[in-house]
Amino acid sequence: MLMPRSPPLRAVLLAALLVLVPVAAAGTAPAVAPTADEASDRTPPAQSVRTTQANVTVLNVTVVGRTAVGAAAEPMVNVTGIIANELDLNVARVRVDRRNDTVEVLANRSDEAVLTALREADIDTEDVAVRRGVSNATRDAVAAALRERIVAAGLDGNTSVAAAGDSRLRIRTTAVSTVRAAVTVRGDVGIVAGFPGTDGHRRAELVDASGIANVGAIQVRSGGAPYVPVTLTDAAARNFSRTLVDNGFTDEANTSSCRYDESPDEPGYCIFTVIDGEVVYAASLSPGLADVMRNGEFVEDPRFVVTAANESTARSLATTLRTGPLPAPVRVVNTTTETDPVPFTTPGADTASPTPTPTPDVDATPTAGDGDGGTPTPDSGGTPAAGDDGPTDEPTDAGAPGFGVSVALAALLALAAGLVRRRQSP
């Protein structure tokens, strides 16, 4: 019987080498790193640079207000109401912290005006110091409200807000005009009735942001102005309907009678949309809605539309109706441009914030969710940016399937010795 002929020793050694020494997988680093010149020759230009991003505008803003330190208020005195009345402000613009003896005035008022208002509230001002700015708690509340507006406007993917020191915020965005409008609008939205009175034209507030139960999507009538559908709370609906009925809006002669554009001083029966004290739209009560109010049906289904002059105003109106007014007004101090921006990140409420580099007048530890307000450092780890392959490990012998080169050579020698003995045996 014929026995199979053993393969030549050289063929066996070559086959063993091919099996035992692994070939680098496609796409992995070679065993010997190329020189810089070789790497530049081998790597296509599109893979050697980061993906270009749009320029990012940075809005440096400050929260407007004054803080009186050392203002010890009497426990039983309505300090908030007295100060607000003296400064001609809504009570929401004044915050009294009796524990820390501070009073915040969330408006642009002079130091002397604040001190005068404190004295009217029976606060001894001899040791009171009034400084420009607000507390960190108020700054953080404003930052949270701005983030809510940004999300409502659908800009959270390209806009971020971070604390940047006492009373200061840093907003990065690629939609600068829209974000600037959202920042500079305080957001005090009200629906106000204007009507003739015995002593001239009168106004009465129908509803503010607290009376809005639901805000619908912006719609545009064919050939008409854009509008925002809203639904009122039960309490707001009763006040809305009662005020219009009691002041003659539902009378047949007074529906569709607003002439604000032609005669602002004597506009007739108008329903005004007011943002931050400015009338942005004036409209008449329609005959159909007047019938619903006369019959008492409006309170059962308190839906109506708020009309705006244009789509930009309608978007701003819808956003402020959904999110409410800012806790304090803000002012854009300056803007800068990032030509090599890093990805947007806005820490959430449950995200720990890094500690910023402290400055003499800055609280160095921001509240979680505010970020550090500093400039993020590229290539700081984490998810690589578009076009960045991330860190590359140096190749080692550990890439072989369970053994190194020295073990493979030893195995080759042992195999070769065995084959020689087999060839020499009878």
mmCIF file of N, CA and C in Angstrom, residues 103-232:
data_model
loop_
_atom_site.group_PDB
_atom_site.id
_atom_site.type_symbol
_atom_site.label_atom_id
_atom_site.label_comp_id
_atom_site.label_asym_id
_atom_site.label_seq_id
_atom_site.Cartn_x
_atom_site.Cartn_y
_atom_site.Cartn_z
ATOM 1 N N VAL A 103 -32.534 92.031 50.380
ATOM 2 C CA VAL A 103 -33.691 92.360 49.555
ATOM 3 C C VAL A 103 -33.199 92.494 48.118
ATOM 4 N N GLU A 104 -33.804 91.730 47.223
ATOM 5 C CA GLU A 104 -33.472 91.815 45.805
ATOM 6 C C GLU A 104 -34.552 92.601 45.070
ATOM 7 N N VAL A 105 -34.134 93.539 44.272
ATOM 8 C CA VAL A 105 -35.033 94.282 43.395
ATOM 9 C C VAL A 105 -34.692 93.873 41.972
ATOM 10 N N LEU A 106 -35.585 93.122 41.341
ATOM 11 C CA LEU A 106 -35.296 92.544 40.030
ATOM 12 C C LEU A 106 -35.755 93.494 38.926
ATOM 13 N N ALA A 107 -35.107 94.616 38.887
ATOM 14 C CA ALA A 107 -35.402 95.645 37.883
ATOM 15 C C ALA A 107 -34.263 96.644 37.901
ATOM 16 N N ASN A 108 -34.258 97.522 36.901
ATOM 17 C CA ASN A 108 -33.217 98.531 36.810
ATOM 18 C C ASN A 108 -33.621 99.761 37.613
ATOM 19 N N ARG A 109 -33.212 99.796 38.868
ATOM 20 C CA ARG A 109 -33.495 100.912 39.747
ATOM 21 C C ARG A 109 -32.186 101.396 40.368
ATOM 22 N N SER A 110 -32.116 102.674 40.693
ATOM 23 C CA SER A 110 -30.888 103.232 41.258
ATOM 24 C C SER A 110 -30.732 102.798 42.714
ATOM 25 N N ASP A 111 -29.486 102.898 43.211
ATOM 26 C CA ASP A 111 -29.222 102.552 44.606
ATOM 27 C C ASP A 111 -30.051 103.423 45.549
ATOM 28 N N GLU A 112 -30.127 104.710 45.253
ATOM 29 C CA GLU A 112 -30.861 105.625 46.116
ATOM 30 C C GLU A 112 -32.350 105.303 46.131
ATOM 31 N N ALA A 113 -32.893 104.932 44.966
ATOM 32 C CA ALA A 113 -34.311 104.568 44.914
ATOM 33 C C ALA A 113 -34.587 103.331 45.761
ATOM 34 N N VAL A 114 -33.662 102.365 45.736
ATOM 35 C CA VAL A 114 -33.828 101.159 46.550
ATOM 36 C C VAL A 114 -33.778 101.503 48.032
ATOM 37 N N LEU A 115 -32.821 102.331 48.428
ATOM 38 C CA LEU A 115 -32.711 102.725 49.833
ATOM 39 C C LEU A 115 -33.958 103.480 50.292
ATOM 40 N N THR A 116 -34.488 104.348 49.457
ATOM 41 C CA THR A 116 -35.708 105.079 49.801
ATOM 42 C C THR A 116 -36.879 104.119 50.008
ATOM 43 N N ALA A 117 -36.987 103.111 49.125
ATOM 44 C CA ALA A 117 -38.062 102.122 49.256
ATOM 45 C C ALA A 117 -37.904 101.306 50.533
ATOM 46 N N LEU A 118 -36.670 100.975 50.900
ATOM 47 C CA LEU A 118 -36.432 100.235 52.145
ATOM 48 C C LEU A 118 -36.872 101.052 53.359
ATOM 49 N N ARG A 119 -36.561 102.323 53.349
ATOM 50 C CA ARG A 119 -36.959 103.174 54.478
ATOM 51 C C ARG A 119 -38.479 103.282 54.575
ATOM 52 N N GLU A 120 -39.170 103.286 53.433
ATOM 53 C CA GLU A 120 -40.628 103.311 53.449
ATOM 54 C C GLU A 120 -41.187 102.044 54.089
ATOM 55 N N ALA A 121 -40.415 100.948 54.001
ATOM 56 C CA ALA A 121 -40.830 99.678 54.608
ATOM 57 C C ALA A 121 -40.301 99.525 56.025
ATOM 58 N N ASP A 122 -39.889 100.640 56.647
ATOM 59 C CA ASP A 122 -39.394 100.657 58.032
ATOM 60 C C ASP A 122 -38.136 99.813 58.227
ATOM 61 N N ILE A 123 -37.285 99.795 57.221
ATOM 62 C CA ILE A 123 -36.002 99.101 57.336
ATOM 63 C C ILE A 123 -34.917 100.137 57.574
ATOM 64 N N ASP A 124 -34.145 99.930 58.631
ATOM 65 C CA ASP A 124 -33.039 100.836 58.945
ATOM 66 C C ASP A 124 -31.949 100.639 57.892
ATOM 67 N N THR A 125 -31.614 101.703 57.170
ATOM 68 C CA THR A 125 -30.656 101.590 56.065
ATOM 69 C C THR A 125 -29.257 102.090 56.417
ATOM 70 N N GLU A 126 -29.016 102.358 57.714
ATOM 71 C CA GLU A 126 -27.709 102.900 58.091
ATOM 72 C C GLU A 126 -26.575 101.953 57.717
ATOM 73 N N ASP A 127 -26.779 100.656 57.926
ATOM 74 C CA ASP A 127 -25.727 99.666 57.628
ATOM 75 C C ASP A 127 -26.038 98.847 56.378
ATOM 76 N N VAL A 128 -26.950 99.316 55.563
ATOM 77 C CA VAL A 128 -27.331 98.587 54.350
ATOM 78 C C VAL A 128 -26.412 98.986 53.201
ATOM 79 N N ALA A 129 -25.930 98.002 52.479
ATOM 80 C CA ALA A 129 -25.115 98.232 51.278
ATOM 81 C C ALA A 129 -25.876 97.710 50.066
ATOM 82 N N VAL A 130 -26.068 98.551 49.078
ATOM 83 C CA VAL A 130 -26.764 98.153 47.858
ATOM 84 C C VAL A 130 -25.729 97.903 46.773
ATOM 85 N N ARG A 131 -25.773 96.730 46.189
ATOM 86 C CA ARG A 131 -24.824 96.387 45.125
ATOM 87 C C ARG A 131 -25.580 96.037 43.851
ATOM 88 N N ARG A 132 -24.890 96.217 42.759
ATOM 89 C CA ARG A 132 -25.457 95.848 41.464
ATOM 90 C C ARG A 132 -25.460 94.326 41.328
ATOM 91 N N GLY A 133 -26.540 93.767 40.810
ATOM 92 C CA GLY A 133 -26.589 92.329 40.576
ATOM 93 C C GLY A 133 -27.599 91.630 41.456
ATOM 94 N N VAL A 134 -27.693 90.314 41.264
ATOM 95 C CA VAL A 134 -28.672 89.493 41.975
ATOM 96 C C VAL A 134 -27.960 88.323 42.634
ATOM 97 N N SER A 135 -28.693 87.547 43.407
ATOM 98 C CA SER A 135 -28.122 86.376 44.069
ATOM 99 C C SER A 135 -27.873 85.262 43.066
ATOM 100 N N ASN A 136 -27.039 84.306 43.453
ATOM 101 C CA ASN A 136 -26.783 83.158 42.586
ATOM 102 C C ASN A 136 -28.050 82.328 42.378
ATOM 103 N N ALA A 137 -28.913 82.283 43.389
ATOM 104 C CA ALA A 137 -30.166 81.539 43.242
ATOM 105 C C ALA A 137 -31.040 82.155 42.146
ATOM 106 N N THR A 138 -31.104 83.483 42.108
ATOM 107 C CA THR A 138 -31.876 84.157 41.066
ATOM 108 C C THR A 138 -31.223 83.966 39.705
ATOM 109 N N ARG A 139 -29.883 84.076 39.653
ATOM 110 C CA ARG A 139 -29.171 83.838 38.389
ATOM 111 C C ARG A 139 -29.472 82.444 37.860
ATOM 112 N N ASP A 140 -29.452 81.438 38.747
ATOM 113 C CA ASP A 140 -29.698 80.060 38.326
ATOM 114 C C ASP A 140 -31.139 79.869 37.861
ATOM 115 N N ALA A 141 -32.065 80.566 38.512
ATOM 116 C CA ALA A 141 -33.464 80.470 38.097
ATOM 117 C C ALA A 141 -33.660 81.067 36.703
ATOM 118 N N VAL A 142 -32.966 82.157 36.414
ATOM 119 C CA VAL A 142 -33.037 82.766 35.089
ATOM 120 C C VAL A 142 -32.432 81.821 34.041
ATOM 121 N N ALA A 143 -31.303 81.199 34.378
ATOM 122 C CA ALA A 143 -30.670 80.256 33.447
ATOM 123 C C ALA A 143 -31.613 79.095 33.134
ATOM 124 N N ALA A 144 -32.283 78.565 34.157
ATOM 125 C CA ALA A 144 -33.223 77.454 33.944
ATOM 126 C C ALA A 144 -34.395 77.888 33.069
ATOM 127 N N ALA A 145 -34.897 79.105 33.293
ATOM 128 C CA ALA A 145 -36.005 79.606 32.479
ATOM 129 C C ALA A 145 -35.591 79.808 31.029
ATOM 130 N N LEU A 146 -34.359 80.284 30.809
ATOM 131 C CA LEU A 146 -33.869 80.460 29.440
ATOM 132 C C LEU A 146 -33.723 79.117 28.742
ATOM 133 N N ARG A 147 -33.224 78.109 29.470
ATOM 134 C CA ARG A 147 -33.113 76.775 28.859
ATOM 135 C C ARG A 147 -34.484 76.253 28.468
ATOM 136 N N GLU A 148 -35.477 76.517 29.317
ATOM 137 C CA GLU A 148 -36.829 76.066 28.999
ATOM 138 C C GLU A 148 -37.341 76.751 27.736
ATOM 139 N N ARG A 149 -37.056 78.031 27.596
ATOM 140 C CA ARG A 149 -37.450 78.740 26.375
ATOM 141 C C ARG A 149 -36.747 78.171 25.152
ATOM 142 N N ILE A 150 -35.463 77.865 25.308
ATOM 143 C CA ILE A 150 -34.678 77.345 24.187
ATOM 144 C C ILE A 150 -35.224 75.995 23.737
ATOM 145 N N VAL A 151 -35.589 75.149 24.694
ATOM 146 C CA VAL A 151 -36.185 73.856 24.351
ATOM 147 C C VAL A 151 -37.531 74.058 23.667
ATOM 148 N N ALA A 152 -38.348 74.974 24.201
ATOM 149 C CA ALA A 152 -39.661 75.228 23.611
ATOM 150 C C ALA A 152 -39.547 75.747 22.185
ATOM 151 N N ALA A 153 -38.468 76.472 21.906
ATOM 152 C CA ALA A 153 -38.252 77.001 20.557
ATOM 153 C C ALA A 153 -37.565 76.000 19.638
ATOM 154 N N GLY A 154 -37.220 74.813 20.154
ATOM 155 C CA GLY A 154 -36.563 73.792 19.343
ATOM 156 C C GLY A 154 -35.115 74.090 19.032
ATOM 157 N N LEU A 155 -34.443 74.858 19.904
ATOM 158 C CA LEU A 155 -33.055 75.266 19.642
ATOM 159 C C LEU A 155 -32.068 74.605 20.593
ATOM 160 N N ASP A 156 -32.504 73.606 21.359
ATOM 161 C CA ASP A 156 -31.602 73.015 22.354
ATOM 162 C C ASP A 156 -30.452 72.252 21.720
ATOM 163 N N GLY A 157 -30.552 71.904 20.422
ATOM 164 C CA GLY A 157 -29.458 71.201 19.770
ATOM 165 C C GLY A 157 -28.298 72.089 19.380
ATOM 166 N N ASN A 158 -28.528 73.402 19.297
ATOM 167 C CA ASN A 158 -27.448 74.303 18.882
ATOM 168 C C ASN A 158 -27.336 75.534 19.788
ATOM 169 N N THR A 159 -27.821 75.408 21.026
ATOM 170 C CA THR A 159 -27.732 76.514 21.978
ATOM 171 C C THR A 159 -27.495 75.957 23.375
ATOM 172 N N SER A 160 -26.629 76.620 24.135
ATOM 173 C CA SER A 160 -26.389 76.209 25.516
ATOM 174 C C SER A 160 -26.316 77.435 26.406
ATOM 175 N N VAL A 161 -26.680 77.239 27.677
ATOM 176 C CA VAL A 161 -26.669 78.323 28.669
ATOM 177 C C VAL A 161 -25.866 77.849 29.869
ATOM 178 N N ALA A 162 -24.949 78.677 30.346
ATOM 179 C CA ALA A 162 -24.136 78.320 31.511
ATOM 180 C C ALA A 162 -23.891 79.545 32.366
ATOM 181 N N ALA A 163 -23.799 79.317 33.672
ATOM 182 C CA ALA A 163 -23.446 80.406 34.584
ATOM 183 C C ALA A 163 -22.012 80.825 34.335
ATOM 184 N N ALA A 164 -21.755 82.127 34.468
ATOM 185 C CA ALA A 164 -20.412 82.644 34.211
ATOM 186 C C ALA A 164 -19.986 83.619 35.300
ATOM 187 N N GLY A 165 -20.495 83.424 36.503
ATOM 188 C CA GLY A 165 -20.120 84.296 37.603
ATOM 189 C C GLY A 165 -21.328 84.982 38.190
ATOM 190 N N ASP A 166 -21.112 85.864 39.138
ATOM 191 C CA ASP A 166 -22.198 86.585 39.785
ATOM 192 C C ASP A 166 -23.027 87.340 38.751
ATOM 193 N N SER A 167 -24.310 87.023 38.698
ATOM 194 C CA SER A 167 -25.276 87.723 37.831
ATOM 195 C C SER A 167 -24.958 87.593 36.348
ATOM 196 N N ARG A 168 -24.039 86.716 35.973
ATOM 197 C CA ARG A 168 -23.632 86.625 34.568
ATOM 198 C C ARG A 168 -23.926 85.238 34.001
ATOM 199 N N LEU A 169 -24.326 85.229 32.730
ATOM 200 C CA LEU A 169 -24.592 83.991 32.009
ATOM 201 C C LEU A 169 -23.875 84.042 30.668
ATOM 202 N N ARG A 170 -23.543 82.866 30.165
ATOM 203 C CA ARG A 170 -22.867 82.746 28.867
ATOM 204 C C ARG A 170 -23.729 81.851 27.987
ATOM 205 N N ILE A 171 -24.206 82.404 26.872
ATOM 206 C CA ILE A 171 -25.087 81.680 25.966
ATOM 207 C C ILE A 171 -24.363 81.472 24.640
ATOM 208 N N ARG A 172 -24.199 80.217 24.232
ATOM 209 C CA ARG A 172 -23.567 79.883 22.955
ATOM 210 C C ARG A 172 -24.658 79.420 21.999
ATOM 211 N N THR A 173 -24.648 79.928 20.770
ATOM 212 C CA THR A 173 -25.709 79.567 19.833
ATOM 213 C C THR A 173 -25.271 79.792 18.393
ATOM 214 N N THR A 174 -25.919 79.073 17.488
ATOM 215 C CA THR A 174 -25.765 79.335 16.058
ATOM 216 C C THR A 174 -27.012 80.023 15.499
ATOM 217 N N ALA A 175 -28.018 80.231 16.352
ATOM 218 C CA ALA A 175 -29.251 80.911 15.944
ATOM 219 C C ALA A 175 -29.359 82.212 16.723
ATOM 220 N N VAL A 176 -28.444 83.110 16.477
ATOM 221 C CA VAL A 176 -28.265 84.272 17.343
ATOM 222 C C VAL A 176 -29.482 85.189 17.351
ATOM 223 N N SER A 177 -30.104 85.445 16.210
ATOM 224 C CA SER A 177 -31.219 86.388 16.189
ATOM 225 C C SER A 177 -32.409 85.863 16.981
ATOM 226 N N THR A 178 -32.726 84.567 16.819
ATOM 227 C CA THR A 178 -33.848 83.981 17.546
ATOM 228 C C THR A 178 -33.571 83.934 19.035
ATOM 229 N N VAL A 179 -32.343 83.535 19.393
ATOM 230 C CA VAL A 179 -32.002 83.437 20.813
ATOM 231 C C VAL A 179 -31.941 84.816 21.459
ATOM 232 N N ARG A 180 -31.413 85.797 20.734
ATOM 233 C CA ARG A 180 -31.369 87.155 21.292
ATOM 234 C C ARG A 180 -32.786 87.651 21.595
ATOM 235 N N ALA A 181 -33.726 87.350 20.696
ATOM 236 C CA ALA A 181 -35.106 87.768 20.936
ATOM 237 C C ALA A 181 -35.680 87.069 22.163
ATOM 238 N N ALA A 182 -35.362 85.772 22.327
ATOM 239 C CA ALA A 182 -35.856 85.036 23.491
ATOM 240 C C ALA A 182 -35.248 85.549 24.783
ATOM 241 N N VAL A 183 -34.019 86.023 24.709
ATOM 242 C CA VAL A 183 -33.321 86.503 25.907
ATOM 243 C C VAL A 183 -33.822 87.880 26.316
ATOM 244 N N THR A 184 -33.989 88.760 25.343
ATOM 245 C CA THR A 184 -34.296 90.156 25.668
ATOM 246 C C THR A 184 -35.773 90.383 25.983
ATOM 247 N N VAL A 185 -36.634 89.424 25.640
ATOM 248 C CA VAL A 185 -38.048 89.536 25.987
ATOM 249 C C VAL A 185 -38.245 88.994 27.397
ATOM 250 N N ARG A 186 -38.664 89.831 28.300
ATOM 251 C CA ARG A 186 -38.896 89.390 29.680
ATOM 252 C C ARG A 186 -39.989 88.332 29.725
ATOM 253 N N GLY A 187 -41.046 88.540 28.954
ATOM 254 C CA GLY A 187 -42.077 87.516 28.865
ATOM 255 C C GLY A 187 -43.289 87.746 29.727
ATOM 256 N N ASP A 188 -43.524 88.994 30.153
ATOM 257 C CA ASP A 188 -44.758 89.310 30.869
ATOM 258 C C ASP A 188 -45.867 89.459 29.841
ATOM 259 N N VAL A 189 -46.600 88.386 29.601
ATOM 260 C CA VAL A 189 -47.645 88.374 28.587
ATOM 261 C C VAL A 189 -48.996 88.566 29.264
ATOM 262 N N GLY A 190 -49.799 89.424 28.698
ATOM 263 C CA GLY A 190 -51.138 89.641 29.222
ATOM 264 C C GLY A 190 -52.121 89.912 28.109
ATOM 265 N N ILE A 191 -53.363 89.504 28.336
ATOM 266 C CA ILE A 191 -54.457 89.849 27.435
ATOM 267 C C ILE A 191 -55.272 90.909 28.170
ATOM 268 N N VAL A 192 -55.392 92.093 27.582
ATOM 269 C CA VAL A 192 -55.962 93.254 28.256
ATOM 270 C C VAL A 192 -57.149 93.777 27.458
ATOM 271 N N ALA A 193 -58.213 94.112 28.179
ATOM 272 C CA ALA A 193 -59.388 94.726 27.547
ATOM 273 C C ALA A 193 -59.271 96.240 27.603
ATOM 274 N N GLY A 194 -59.481 96.883 26.470
ATOM 275 C CA GLY A 194 -59.504 98.344 26.404
ATOM 276 C C GLY A 194 -60.869 98.813 25.944
ATOM 277 N N PHE A 195 -61.473 99.776 26.658
ATOM 278 C CA PHE A 195 -62.854 100.166 26.353
ATOM 279 C C PHE A 195 -63.108 101.597 26.837
ATOM 280 N N PRO A 196 -64.102 102.265 26.282
ATOM 281 C CA PRO A 196 -64.416 103.635 26.695
ATOM 282 C C PRO A 196 -64.989 103.658 28.117
ATOM 283 N N GLY A 197 -64.597 104.709 28.859
ATOM 284 C CA GLY A 197 -65.123 104.893 30.200
ATOM 285 C C GLY A 197 -65.546 106.322 30.418
ATOM 286 N N THR A 198 -66.151 106.598 31.562
ATOM 287 C CA THR A 198 -66.617 107.959 31.847
ATOM 288 C C THR A 198 -65.473 108.948 31.984
ATOM 289 N N ASP A 199 -64.309 108.446 32.384
ATOM 290 C CA ASP A 199 -63.147 109.327 32.555
ATOM 291 C C ASP A 199 -62.073 109.064 31.502
ATOM 292 N N GLY A 200 -62.481 108.629 30.331
ATOM 293 C CA GLY A 200 -61.530 108.350 29.257
ATOM 294 C C GLY A 200 -61.423 106.853 28.977
ATOM 295 N N HIS A 201 -60.494 106.518 28.139
ATOM 296 C CA HIS A 201 -60.325 105.112 27.773
ATOM 297 C C HIS A 201 -59.740 104.327 28.943
ATOM 298 N N ARG A 202 -60.327 103.208 29.225
ATOM 299 C CA ARG A 202 -59.920 102.388 30.369
ATOM 300 C C ARG A 202 -59.352 101.056 29.894
ATOM 301 N N ARG A 203 -58.598 100.435 30.773
ATOM 302 C CA ARG A 203 -58.042 99.097 30.500
ATOM 303 C C ARG A 203 -58.232 98.207 31.726
ATOM 304 N N ALA A 204 -58.448 96.939 31.457
ATOM 305 C CA ALA A 204 -58.581 95.951 32.529
ATOM 306 C C ALA A 204 -57.930 94.647 32.070
ATOM 307 N N GLU A 205 -57.099 94.081 32.929
ATOM 308 C CA GLU A 205 -56.421 92.833 32.562
ATOM 309 C C GLU A 205 -57.409 91.675 32.557
ATOM 310 N N LEU A 206 -57.401 90.923 31.469
ATOM 311 C CA LEU A 206 -58.271 89.763 31.345
ATOM 312 C C LEU A 206 -57.580 88.495 31.840
ATOM 313 N N VAL A 207 -56.336 88.314 31.460
ATOM 314 C CA VAL A 207 -55.611 87.104 31.856
ATOM 315 C C VAL A 207 -54.118 87.345 31.675
ATOM 316 N N ASP A 208 -53.315 86.731 32.554
ATOM 317 C CA ASP A 208 -51.862 86.749 32.369
ATOM 318 C C ASP A 208 -51.386 85.311 32.158
ATOM 319 N N ALA A 209 -50.081 85.109 32.158
ATOM 320 C CA ALA A 209 -49.527 83.788 31.834
ATOM 321 C C ALA A 209 -49.995 82.715 32.814
ATOM 322 N N SER A 210 -50.265 83.094 34.074
ATOM 323 C CA SER A 210 -50.694 82.101 35.061
ATOM 324 C C SER A 210 -52.085 81.554 34.766
ATOM 325 N N GLY A 211 -52.866 82.273 33.948
ATOM 326 C CA GLY A 211 -54.212 81.815 33.617
ATOM 327 C C GLY A 211 -54.288 80.976 32.355
ATOM 328 N N ILE A 212 -53.141 80.678 31.741
ATOM 329 C CA ILE A 212 -53.111 79.875 30.512
ATOM 330 C C ILE A 212 -52.939 78.408 30.873
ATOM 331 N N ALA A 213 -53.896 77.586 30.501
ATOM 332 C CA ALA A 213 -53.816 76.154 30.793
ATOM 333 C C ALA A 213 -53.105 75.384 29.688
ATOM 334 N N ASN A 214 -53.264 75.822 28.449
ATOM 335 C CA ASN A 214 -52.651 75.107 27.327
ATOM 336 C C ASN A 214 -52.407 76.071 26.175
ATOM 337 N N VAL A 215 -51.300 75.849 25.465
ATOM 338 C CA VAL A 215 -50.937 76.669 24.311
ATOM 339 C C VAL A 215 -50.782 75.752 23.111
ATOM 340 N N GLY A 216 -51.509 76.028 22.043
ATOM 341 C CA GLY A 216 -51.430 75.196 20.859
ATOM 342 C C GLY A 216 -50.344 75.648 19.904
ATOM 343 N N ALA A 217 -50.238 74.941 18.787
ATOM 344 C CA ALA A 217 -49.239 75.268 17.769
ATOM 345 C C ALA A 217 -49.671 76.501 16.986
ATOM 346 N N ILE A 218 -48.680 77.256 16.517
ATOM 347 C CA ILE A 218 -48.960 78.463 15.732
ATOM 348 C C ILE A 218 -49.680 78.077 14.438
ATOM 349 N N GLN A 219 -50.694 78.834 14.101
ATOM 350 C CA GLN A 219 -51.424 78.612 12.861
ATOM 351 C C GLN A 219 -51.557 79.936 12.120
ATOM 352 N N VAL A 220 -51.778 79.838 10.828
ATOM 353 C CA VAL A 220 -51.906 81.044 9.992
ATOM 354 C C VAL A 220 -53.166 80.910 9.154
ATOM 355 N N ARG A 221 -54.032 81.905 9.248
ATOM 356 C CA ARG A 221 -55.214 81.922 8.394
ATOM 357 C C ARG A 221 -54.822 82.224 6.952
ATOM 358 N N SER A 222 -55.569 81.730 6.035
ATOM 359 C CA SER A 222 -55.291 82.000 4.634
ATOM 360 C C SER A 222 -55.419 83.497 4.365
ATOM 361 N N GLY A 223 -54.287 84.115 4.037
ATOM 362 C CA GLY A 223 -54.280 85.539 3.767
ATOM 363 C C GLY A 223 -54.407 86.401 4.999
ATOM 364 N N GLY A 224 -54.286 85.807 6.185
ATOM 365 C CA GLY A 224 -54.445 86.568 7.417
ATOM 366 C C GLY A 224 -53.214 86.503 8.297
ATOM 367 N N ALA A 225 -53.355 87.002 9.527
ATOM 368 C CA ALA A 225 -52.250 87.056 10.482
ATOM 369 C C ALA A 225 -52.119 85.720 11.224
ATOM 370 N N PRO A 226 -50.912 85.400 11.686
ATOM 371 C CA PRO A 226 -50.725 84.168 12.464
ATOM 372 C C PRO A 226 -51.357 84.310 13.851
ATOM 373 N N TYR A 227 -51.734 83.176 14.428
ATOM 374 C CA TYR A 227 -52.357 83.209 15.753
ATOM 375 C C TYR A 227 -51.947 81.985 16.560
ATOM 376 N N VAL A 228 -52.136 82.096 17.875
ATOM 377 C CA VAL A 228 -51.776 81.033 18.801
ATOM 378 C C VAL A 228 -53.043 80.597 19.547
ATOM 379 N N PRO A 229 -53.497 79.358 19.373
ATOM 380 C CA PRO A 229 -54.670 78.886 20.131
ATOM 381 C C PRO A 229 -54.306 78.681 21.604
ATOM 382 N N VAL A 230 -55.151 79.153 22.509
ATOM 383 C CA VAL A 230 -54.903 78.989 23.942
ATOM 384 C C VAL A 230 -56.173 78.503 24.622
ATOM 385 N N THR A 231 -55.968 77.827 25.740
ATOM 386 C CA THR A 231 -57.064 77.395 26.607
ATOM 387 C C THR A 231 -56.798 77.953 27.994
ATOM 388 N N LEU A 232 -57.829 78.565 28.604
ATOM 389 C CA LEU A 232 -57.679 79.200 29.902
ATOM 390 C C LEU A 232 -58.002 78.229 31.040
#
